[in-house]
Amino acid sequence: IRIPESYLPSIPERLKFYRRIAGADSEETLRGIQVELIDRFGPMPIQVMGLFDATRIRELAKQMGIERVGLKANSLRLYFIYNQESSFYQSPEFGRVLEYVQTFTARVKIKQTPKHLYMIYSDVSRIKKVMIQMKELFDFVFDPYKLQGSEQV
C-alpha cells in the first residue's frame, strides 16, 4: 500500500504525506489529509485510499488489544497482545471478543500458538473486507447494541 509516483511525483512530498498519515491521531485529521491530497493532486487512486484504510485498521486494532494485523492467502489474522499476563486478557473487552468468536463461528476462529493468541477469518482478500471485519468486531466489543438484529452466521 503506497502513494504511486504517478499520483505524487515528488519523493520528499510523498514522504511528508506518509509521515502525516502515519501520525494522524484522529479520523478528522485523516479526512483533512485526504481533502488536501484531492485538492492538490486530484482524485486519489485506490492505492492511496488503501493506505488510509490501513491506517484506520491499525488504530481500530490498537484499541482492541491487537498488536498485529496480517492479510495473507485469503485469510485475515489478528494477533493479540503478546504478553499473555497482560490485564487485557481479564478485561470486559476481551470477554466481548470471545463472545464475538462464539457468535460468528462460521467465519472466525481463535487459535493459539506458544507465542501468540490470534483470530483468523477466512475468505478475506482485500483491505476493504479487512476494514468491514474490523469495524464489525469493534462495534461488537464497544457498542454491542449497534449490532443487534444483524445477521449472525
Tab-separated table of C-alpha atoms in Angstrom:
chain	number	residue	atom	x	y	z
A	1	ILE	CA	0.000	0.000	0.000
A	2	ARG	CA	1.666	3.138	-1.191
A	3	ILE	CA	1.278	6.516	-2.851
A	4	PRO	CA	2.048	5.944	-6.545
A	5	GLU	CA	4.727	8.097	-8.123
A	6	SER	CA	2.291	8.815	-10.954
A	7	TYR	CA	-0.063	10.465	-8.422
A	8	LEU	CA	2.536	12.352	-6.390
A	9	PRO	CA	5.878	12.506	-8.262
A	10	SER	CA	7.929	14.351	-5.623
A	11	ILE	CA	9.694	11.920	-3.275
A	12	PRO	CA	10.042	14.452	-0.405
A	13	GLU	CA	6.358	15.342	-0.760
A	14	ARG	CA	5.350	11.657	-0.728
A	15	LEU	CA	7.455	11.055	2.387
A	16	LYS	CA	5.841	14.054	4.064
A	17	PHE	CA	2.386	12.626	3.400
A	18	TYR	CA	3.408	9.147	4.584
A	19	ARG	CA	4.548	10.693	7.883
A	20	ARG	CA	1.396	12.759	8.246
A	21	ILE	CA	-0.880	9.799	7.522
A	22	ALA	CA	1.017	7.511	9.910
A	23	GLY	CA	0.971	10.185	12.621
A	24	ALA	CA	-2.721	11.054	12.290
A	25	ASP	CA	-4.354	10.739	15.686
A	26	SER	CA	-7.994	11.105	14.673
A	27	GLU	CA	-10.448	10.446	11.875
A	28	GLU	CA	-10.789	14.203	11.462
A	29	THR	CA	-7.044	14.539	10.813
A	30	LEU	CA	-7.105	11.697	8.271
A	31	ARG	CA	-10.029	13.277	6.446
A	32	GLY	CA	-8.216	16.619	6.375
A	33	ILE	CA	-5.183	14.975	4.774
A	34	GLN	CA	-7.428	13.254	2.231
A	35	VAL	CA	-9.077	16.571	1.322
A	36	GLU	CA	-5.663	18.184	0.932
A	37	LEU	CA	-4.427	15.383	-1.350
A	38	ILE	CA	-7.533	15.630	-3.520
A	39	ASP	CA	-7.312	19.437	-3.685
A	40	ARG	CA	-3.645	19.372	-4.664
A	41	PHE	CA	-3.311	16.228	-6.775
A	42	GLY	CA	-6.814	15.223	-7.879
A	43	PRO	CA	-8.867	12.107	-7.114
A	44	MET	CA	-6.987	9.562	-5.027
A	45	PRO	CA	-6.017	6.279	-6.661
A	46	ILE	CA	-7.154	3.084	-4.988
A	47	GLN	CA	-3.666	2.521	-3.520
A	48	VAL	CA	-3.867	5.821	-1.618
A	49	MET	CA	-7.359	5.011	-0.333
A	50	GLY	CA	-5.948	1.664	0.813
A	51	LEU	CA	-3.207	3.484	2.714
A	52	PHE	CA	-5.833	5.474	4.617
A	53	ASP	CA	-7.829	2.298	5.301
A	54	ALA	CA	-4.692	0.571	6.612
A	55	THR	CA	-4.135	3.488	9.000
A	56	ARG	CA	-7.727	3.243	10.238
A	57	ILE	CA	-7.376	-0.533	10.661
A	58	ARG	CA	-4.196	-0.089	12.706
A	59	GLU	CA	-5.966	2.361	15.030
A	60	LEU	CA	-9.005	0.101	15.492
A	61	ALA	CA	-6.705	-2.840	16.181
A	62	LYS	CA	-4.750	-0.942	18.818
A	63	GLN	CA	-7.968	-0.035	20.650
A	64	MET	CA	-8.934	-3.727	20.781
A	65	GLY	CA	-5.644	-5.097	22.109
A	66	ILE	CA	-4.495	-6.303	18.700
A	67	GLU	CA	-0.787	-5.822	18.108
A	68	ARG	CA	-0.562	-7.053	14.543
A	69	VAL	CA	-2.877	-7.451	11.574
A	70	GLY	CA	-1.892	-9.837	8.799
A	71	LEU	CA	-3.583	-10.491	5.465
A	72	LYS	CA	-2.210	-13.443	3.541
A	73	ALA	CA	-3.594	-16.187	1.301
A	74	ASN	CA	-7.218	-15.028	1.672
A	75	SER	CA	-7.102	-15.057	5.450
A	76	LEU	CA	-7.030	-12.246	7.984
A	77	ARG	CA	-5.118	-12.794	11.208
A	78	LEU	CA	-5.466	-10.516	14.211
A	79	TYR	CA	-2.708	-11.090	16.768
A	80	PHE	CA	-3.465	-10.094	20.336
A	81	ILE	CA	-1.088	-8.594	22.870
A	82	TYR	CA	1.981	-10.812	23.120
A	83	ASN	CA	2.209	-10.667	26.937
A	84	GLN	CA	-0.367	-13.235	27.992
A	85	GLU	CA	-0.105	-11.958	31.575
A	86	SER	CA	-1.494	-8.605	30.402
A	87	SER	CA	-4.571	-7.315	32.217
A	88	PHE	CA	-6.187	-7.082	28.770
A	89	TYR	CA	-6.957	-10.795	28.957
A	90	GLN	CA	-9.006	-10.201	32.115
A	91	SER	CA	-10.846	-7.180	30.697
A	92	PRO	CA	-14.508	-6.986	29.703
A	93	GLU	CA	-13.349	-6.086	26.184
A	94	PHE	CA	-11.512	-9.376	25.780
A	95	GLY	CA	-14.606	-11.145	27.103
A	96	ARG	CA	-16.605	-9.454	24.334
A	97	VAL	CA	-14.015	-10.585	21.758
A	98	LEU	CA	-14.544	-14.180	22.909
A	99	GLU	CA	-18.326	-13.678	22.680
A	100	TYR	CA	-17.866	-12.386	19.136
A	101	VAL	CA	-15.913	-15.504	18.146
A	102	GLN	CA	-18.641	-17.706	19.650
A	103	THR	CA	-21.355	-15.723	17.841
A	104	PHE	CA	-19.724	-15.797	14.407
A	105	THR	CA	-18.178	-19.283	14.423
A	106	ALA	CA	-18.800	-19.791	10.699
A	107	ARG	CA	-16.362	-17.040	9.720
A	108	VAL	CA	-13.912	-16.510	12.570
A	109	LYS	CA	-11.857	-18.803	14.778
A	110	ILE	CA	-9.462	-18.177	17.623
A	111	LYS	CA	-6.155	-20.021	17.700
A	112	GLN	CA	-3.146	-20.129	19.949
A	113	THR	CA	0.496	-20.926	19.363
A	114	PRO	CA	3.146	-20.994	22.094
A	115	LYS	CA	3.829	-17.324	21.317
A	116	HIS	CA	0.540	-15.842	20.111
A	117	LEU	CA	-3.190	-15.822	20.545
A	118	TYR	CA	-4.895	-14.754	17.332
A	119	MET	CA	-8.186	-14.638	15.491
A	120	ILE	CA	-8.387	-15.910	11.949
A	121	TYR	CA	-11.005	-15.029	9.362
A	122	SER	CA	-11.137	-16.985	6.130
A	123	ASP	CA	-12.192	-15.598	2.757
A	124	VAL	CA	-10.743	-12.116	3.321
A	125	SER	CA	-8.556	-10.970	0.442
A	126	ARG	CA	-8.936	-7.200	0.196
A	127	ILE	CA	-8.277	-4.311	2.534
A	128	LYS	CA	-11.916	-3.155	2.237
A	129	LYS	CA	-13.056	-6.528	3.626
A	130	VAL	CA	-10.482	-6.206	6.437
A	131	MET	CA	-11.978	-2.818	7.271
A	132	ILE	CA	-15.505	-4.268	7.329
A	133	GLN	CA	-14.453	-7.107	9.661
A	134	MET	CA	-12.530	-4.756	11.969
A	135	LYS	CA	-15.465	-2.322	12.239
A	136	GLU	CA	-17.845	-5.185	12.963
A	137	LEU	CA	-15.564	-6.529	15.692
A	138	PHE	CA	-15.041	-3.053	17.140
A	139	ASP	CA	-18.786	-2.398	17.238
A	140	PHE	CA	-19.428	-5.769	18.861
A	141	VAL	CA	-16.806	-5.147	21.536
A	142	PHE	CA	-17.517	-1.491	22.300
A	143	ASP	CA	-21.116	-0.918	21.153
A	144	PRO	CA	-22.970	-4.230	21.446
A	145	TYR	CA	-26.360	-2.623	20.753
A	146	LYS	CA	-25.225	-1.406	17.338
A	147	LEU	CA	-25.157	-4.976	16.001
A	148	GLN	CA	-28.499	-6.013	17.453
A	149	GLY	CA	-30.518	-7.651	14.748
A	150	SER	CA	-27.538	-8.120	12.426
A	151	GLU	CA	-27.160	-11.451	10.697
A	152	GLN	CA	-25.455	-13.954	12.952
A	153	VAL	CA	-23.859	-16.627	10.804
